[in-house]
mmCIF file of C-alpha atoms in Angstrom:
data_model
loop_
_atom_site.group_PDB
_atom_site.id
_atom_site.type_symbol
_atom_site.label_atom_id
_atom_site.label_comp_id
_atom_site.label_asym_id
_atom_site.label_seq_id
_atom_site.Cartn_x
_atom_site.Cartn_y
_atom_site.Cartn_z
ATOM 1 C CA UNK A 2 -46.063 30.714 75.297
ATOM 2 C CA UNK A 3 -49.829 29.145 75.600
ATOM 3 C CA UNK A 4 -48.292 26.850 77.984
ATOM 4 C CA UNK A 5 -47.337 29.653 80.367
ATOM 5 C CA UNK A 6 -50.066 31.390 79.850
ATOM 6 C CA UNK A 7 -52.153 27.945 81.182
ATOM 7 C CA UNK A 8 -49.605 27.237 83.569
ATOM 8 C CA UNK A 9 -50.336 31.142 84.858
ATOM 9 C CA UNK A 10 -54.111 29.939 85.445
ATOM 10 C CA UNK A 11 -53.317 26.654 86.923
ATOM 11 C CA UNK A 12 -51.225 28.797 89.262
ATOM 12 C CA UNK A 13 -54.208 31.288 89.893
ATOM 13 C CA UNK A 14 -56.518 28.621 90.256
ATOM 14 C CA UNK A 15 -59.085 30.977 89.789
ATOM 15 C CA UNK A 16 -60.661 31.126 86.446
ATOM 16 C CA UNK A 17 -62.914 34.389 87.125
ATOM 17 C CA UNK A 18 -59.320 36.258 88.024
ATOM 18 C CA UNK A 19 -57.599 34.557 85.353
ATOM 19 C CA UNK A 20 -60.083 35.351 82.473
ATOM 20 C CA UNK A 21 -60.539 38.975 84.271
ATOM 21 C CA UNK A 22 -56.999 39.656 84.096
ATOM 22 C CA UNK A 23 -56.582 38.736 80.720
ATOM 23 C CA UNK A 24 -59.271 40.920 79.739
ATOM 24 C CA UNK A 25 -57.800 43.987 81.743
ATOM 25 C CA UNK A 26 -54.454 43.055 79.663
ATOM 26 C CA UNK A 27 -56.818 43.343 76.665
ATOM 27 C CA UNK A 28 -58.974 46.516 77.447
ATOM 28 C CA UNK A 29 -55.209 48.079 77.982
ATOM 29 C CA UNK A 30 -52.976 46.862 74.922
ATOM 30 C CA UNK A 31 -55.603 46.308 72.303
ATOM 31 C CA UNK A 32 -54.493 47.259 68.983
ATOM 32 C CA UNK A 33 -51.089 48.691 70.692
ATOM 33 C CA UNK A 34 -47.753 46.800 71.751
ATOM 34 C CA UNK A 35 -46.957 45.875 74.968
ATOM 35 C CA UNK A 36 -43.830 44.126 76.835
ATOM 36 C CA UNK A 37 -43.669 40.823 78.881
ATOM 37 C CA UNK A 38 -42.891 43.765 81.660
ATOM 38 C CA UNK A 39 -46.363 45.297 80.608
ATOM 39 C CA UNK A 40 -48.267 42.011 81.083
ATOM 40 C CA UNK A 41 -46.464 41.192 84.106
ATOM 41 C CA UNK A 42 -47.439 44.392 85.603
ATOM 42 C CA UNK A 43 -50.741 43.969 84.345
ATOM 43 C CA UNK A 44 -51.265 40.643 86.011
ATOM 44 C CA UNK A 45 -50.160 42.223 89.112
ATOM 45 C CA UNK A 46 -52.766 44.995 89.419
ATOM 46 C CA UNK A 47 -55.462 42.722 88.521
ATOM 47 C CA UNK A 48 -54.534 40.094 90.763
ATOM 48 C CA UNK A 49 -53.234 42.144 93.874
ATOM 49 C CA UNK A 50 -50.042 39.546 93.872
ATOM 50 C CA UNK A 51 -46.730 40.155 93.412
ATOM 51 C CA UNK A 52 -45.471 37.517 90.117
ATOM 52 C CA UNK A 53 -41.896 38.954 89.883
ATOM 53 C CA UNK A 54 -40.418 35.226 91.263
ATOM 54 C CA UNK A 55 -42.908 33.193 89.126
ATOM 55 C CA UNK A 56 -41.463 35.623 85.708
ATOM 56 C CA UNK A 57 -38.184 35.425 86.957
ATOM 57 C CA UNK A 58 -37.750 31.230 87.320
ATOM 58 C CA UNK A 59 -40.278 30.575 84.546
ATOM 59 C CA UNK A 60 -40.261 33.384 82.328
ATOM 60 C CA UNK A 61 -36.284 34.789 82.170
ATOM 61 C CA UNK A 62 -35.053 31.631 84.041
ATOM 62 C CA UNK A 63 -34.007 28.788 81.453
ATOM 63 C CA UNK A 64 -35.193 25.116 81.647
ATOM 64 C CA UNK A 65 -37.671 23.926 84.013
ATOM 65 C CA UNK A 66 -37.938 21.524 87.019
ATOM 66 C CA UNK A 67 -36.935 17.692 87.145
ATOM 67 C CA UNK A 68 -38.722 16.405 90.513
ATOM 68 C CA UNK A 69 -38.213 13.146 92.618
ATOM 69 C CA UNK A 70 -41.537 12.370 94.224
ATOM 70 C CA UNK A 71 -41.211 10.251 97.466
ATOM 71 C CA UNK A 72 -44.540 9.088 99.180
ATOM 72 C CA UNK A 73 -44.586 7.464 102.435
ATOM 73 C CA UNK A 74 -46.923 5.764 104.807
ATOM 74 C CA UNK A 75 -47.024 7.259 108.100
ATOM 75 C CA UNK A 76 -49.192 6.793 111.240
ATOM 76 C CA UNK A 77 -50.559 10.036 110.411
ATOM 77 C CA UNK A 78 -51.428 9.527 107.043
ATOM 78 C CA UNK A 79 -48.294 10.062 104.748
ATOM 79 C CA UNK A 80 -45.903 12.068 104.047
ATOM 80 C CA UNK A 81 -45.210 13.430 100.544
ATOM 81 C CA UNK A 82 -41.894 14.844 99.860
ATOM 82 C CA UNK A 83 -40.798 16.532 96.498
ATOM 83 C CA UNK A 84 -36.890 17.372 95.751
ATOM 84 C CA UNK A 85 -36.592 19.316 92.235
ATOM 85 C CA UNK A 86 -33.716 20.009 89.694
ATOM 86 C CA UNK A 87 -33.597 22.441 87.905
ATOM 87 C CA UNK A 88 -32.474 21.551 84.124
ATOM 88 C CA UNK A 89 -30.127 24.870 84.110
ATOM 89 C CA UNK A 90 -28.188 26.643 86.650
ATOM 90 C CA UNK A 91 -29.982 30.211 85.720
ATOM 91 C CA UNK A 92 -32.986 28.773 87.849
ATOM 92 C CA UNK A 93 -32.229 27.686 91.665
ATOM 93 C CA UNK A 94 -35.881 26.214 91.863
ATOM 94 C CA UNK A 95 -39.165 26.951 90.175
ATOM 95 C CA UNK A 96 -41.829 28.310 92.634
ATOM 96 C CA UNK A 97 -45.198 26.552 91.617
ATOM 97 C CA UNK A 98 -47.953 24.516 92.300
ATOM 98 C CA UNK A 99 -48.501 21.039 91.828
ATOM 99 C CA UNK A 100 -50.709 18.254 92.176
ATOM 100 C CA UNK A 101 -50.328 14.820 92.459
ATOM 101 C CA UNK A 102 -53.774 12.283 91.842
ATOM 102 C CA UNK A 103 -53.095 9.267 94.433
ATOM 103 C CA UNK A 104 -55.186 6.063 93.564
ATOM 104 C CA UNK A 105 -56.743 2.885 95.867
ATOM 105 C CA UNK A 106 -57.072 -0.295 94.851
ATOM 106 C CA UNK A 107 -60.406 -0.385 94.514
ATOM 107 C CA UNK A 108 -60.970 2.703 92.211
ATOM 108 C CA UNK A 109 -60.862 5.651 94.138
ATOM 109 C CA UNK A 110 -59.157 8.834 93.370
ATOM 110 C CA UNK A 111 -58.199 11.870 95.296
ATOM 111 C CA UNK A 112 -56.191 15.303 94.274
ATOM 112 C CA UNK A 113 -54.068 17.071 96.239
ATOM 113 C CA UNK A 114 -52.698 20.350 95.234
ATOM 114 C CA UNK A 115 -48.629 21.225 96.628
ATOM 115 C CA UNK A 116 -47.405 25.209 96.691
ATOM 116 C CA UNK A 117 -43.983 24.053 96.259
ATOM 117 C CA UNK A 118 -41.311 27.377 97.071
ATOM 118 C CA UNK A 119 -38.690 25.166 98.025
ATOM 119 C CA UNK A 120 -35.447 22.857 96.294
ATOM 120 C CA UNK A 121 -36.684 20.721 98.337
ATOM 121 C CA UNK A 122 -40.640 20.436 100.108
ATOM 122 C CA UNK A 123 -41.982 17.822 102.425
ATOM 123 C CA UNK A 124 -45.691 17.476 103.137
ATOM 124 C CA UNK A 125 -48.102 15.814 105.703
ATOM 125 C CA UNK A 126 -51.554 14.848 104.216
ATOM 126 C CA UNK A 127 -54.487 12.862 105.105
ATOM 127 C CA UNK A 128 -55.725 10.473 102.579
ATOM 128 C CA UNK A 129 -58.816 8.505 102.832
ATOM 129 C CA UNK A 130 -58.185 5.317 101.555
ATOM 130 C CA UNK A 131 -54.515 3.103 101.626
ATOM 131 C CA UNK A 132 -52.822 4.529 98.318
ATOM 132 C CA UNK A 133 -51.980 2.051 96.173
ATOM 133 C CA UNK A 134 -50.543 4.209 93.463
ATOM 134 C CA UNK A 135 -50.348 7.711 92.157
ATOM 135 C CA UNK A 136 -49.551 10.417 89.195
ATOM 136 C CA UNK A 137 -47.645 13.237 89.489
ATOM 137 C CA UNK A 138 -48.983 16.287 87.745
ATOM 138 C CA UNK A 139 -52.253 14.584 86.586
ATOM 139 C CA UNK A 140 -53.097 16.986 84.243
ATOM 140 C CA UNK A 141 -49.931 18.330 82.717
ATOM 141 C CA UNK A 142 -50.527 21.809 84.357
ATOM 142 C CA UNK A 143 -46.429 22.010 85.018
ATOM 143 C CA UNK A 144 -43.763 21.921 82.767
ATOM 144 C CA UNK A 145 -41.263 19.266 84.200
ATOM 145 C CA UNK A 146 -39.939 16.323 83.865
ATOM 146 C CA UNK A 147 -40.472 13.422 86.820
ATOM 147 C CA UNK A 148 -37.508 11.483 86.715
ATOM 148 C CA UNK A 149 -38.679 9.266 90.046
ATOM 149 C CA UNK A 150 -41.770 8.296 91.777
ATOM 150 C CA UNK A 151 -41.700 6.274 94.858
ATOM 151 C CA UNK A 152 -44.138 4.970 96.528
ATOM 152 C CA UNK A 153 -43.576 3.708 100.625
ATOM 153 C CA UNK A 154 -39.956 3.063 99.044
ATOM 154 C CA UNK A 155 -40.418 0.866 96.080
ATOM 155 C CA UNK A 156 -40.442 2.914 92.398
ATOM 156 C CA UNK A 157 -43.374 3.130 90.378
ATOM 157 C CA UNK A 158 -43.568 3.544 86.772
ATOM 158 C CA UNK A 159 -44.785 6.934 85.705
ATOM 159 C CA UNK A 160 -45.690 6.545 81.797
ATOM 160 C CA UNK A 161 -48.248 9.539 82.107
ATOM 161 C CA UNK A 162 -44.978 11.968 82.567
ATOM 162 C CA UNK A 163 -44.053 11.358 78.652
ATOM 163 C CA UNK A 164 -47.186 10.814 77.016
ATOM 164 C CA UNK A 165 -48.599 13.410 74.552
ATOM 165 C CA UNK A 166 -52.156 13.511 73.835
ATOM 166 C CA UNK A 167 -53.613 14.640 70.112
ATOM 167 C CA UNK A 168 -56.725 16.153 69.659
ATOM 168 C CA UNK A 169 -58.314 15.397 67.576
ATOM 169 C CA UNK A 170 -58.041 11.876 67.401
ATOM 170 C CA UNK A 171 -57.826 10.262 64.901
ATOM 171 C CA UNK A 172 -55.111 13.091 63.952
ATOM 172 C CA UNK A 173 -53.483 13.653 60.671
ATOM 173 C CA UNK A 174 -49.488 13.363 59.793
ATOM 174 C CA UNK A 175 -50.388 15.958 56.794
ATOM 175 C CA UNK A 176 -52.415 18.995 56.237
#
């Protein structure tokens, strides 16, 4: 649930809306019960958007995305293109944002940030520097698996995708 409930920020990317929705939610519900359909609605006067596709993939839908990444090299900059799989068949694709951090040789760093509402999205984008690397969802704001990265055709190994980070460190086995 927290995950979502970041993952519904990330998608916002907003944090005045996000923390002024959650306090609407609040002044509402406090001390009383309320539905998923009661925050959802919620969200939506607050926000002014409509989040019935976002609650139906990631909400009611089951599983969550596995995405191919594919960057090229292109006289135009490159082209980024993103094909996703849904891990169950109750979800045709998950609507969302996402970012991917693209890295130079020599250090630098730049963000871009994807609406994705497609099986299957392509992308033109200017980058200033010749990208020597890059990491899909940088900062873990998407549930997902990356199953394949590849970078002006030749694979690149993704290790951030599967690592889990503790805080705090050092952490303990037992409490």
């Amino acid at each position: 649930g927290s995950m979502v409930v970041h993952w519904l920020r990330f998608v916002m990317n907003d944090d005045e809306l996000f923390y002024q929705s959650l306090r609407d939610f609040l002044e509402n519900y406090a001390w009383g019960f309320a539905s998923t359909q009661d925050f959802k609605t919620s969200l939506e006067n607050s926000t002014g958007k409509d989040w019935s596709k976002y609650f139906a993939d990631w909400i009611y839908g089951e599983g969550y995305p596995n995405f191919t990444i594919q960057v090229d090299n292109s006289p135009n900059g490159y082209q980024v293109h993103v094909q996703q799989y849904p891990s169950h068949s109750s979800v045709i694709y998950f609507e969302t944002p996402f970012e991917i951090e693209f890295h130079s040789s020599d250090g630098q760093t730049i963000t871009k940030r994807f609406e994705l509402d497609a099986q299957s999205n392509s992308f033109s984008v200017e980058i200033p520097f010749e990208v020597e690397s890059f990491i899909p969802n940088p900062n873990f704001d998407v549930i997902c698996k990356i199953e394949s990265a590849v970078l002006n055709n030749e694979e690149i190994e993704i290790n951030h995708s599967t690592k889990a980070l503790i805080y705090p460190n050092p952490a303990q086995v037992e409490f």
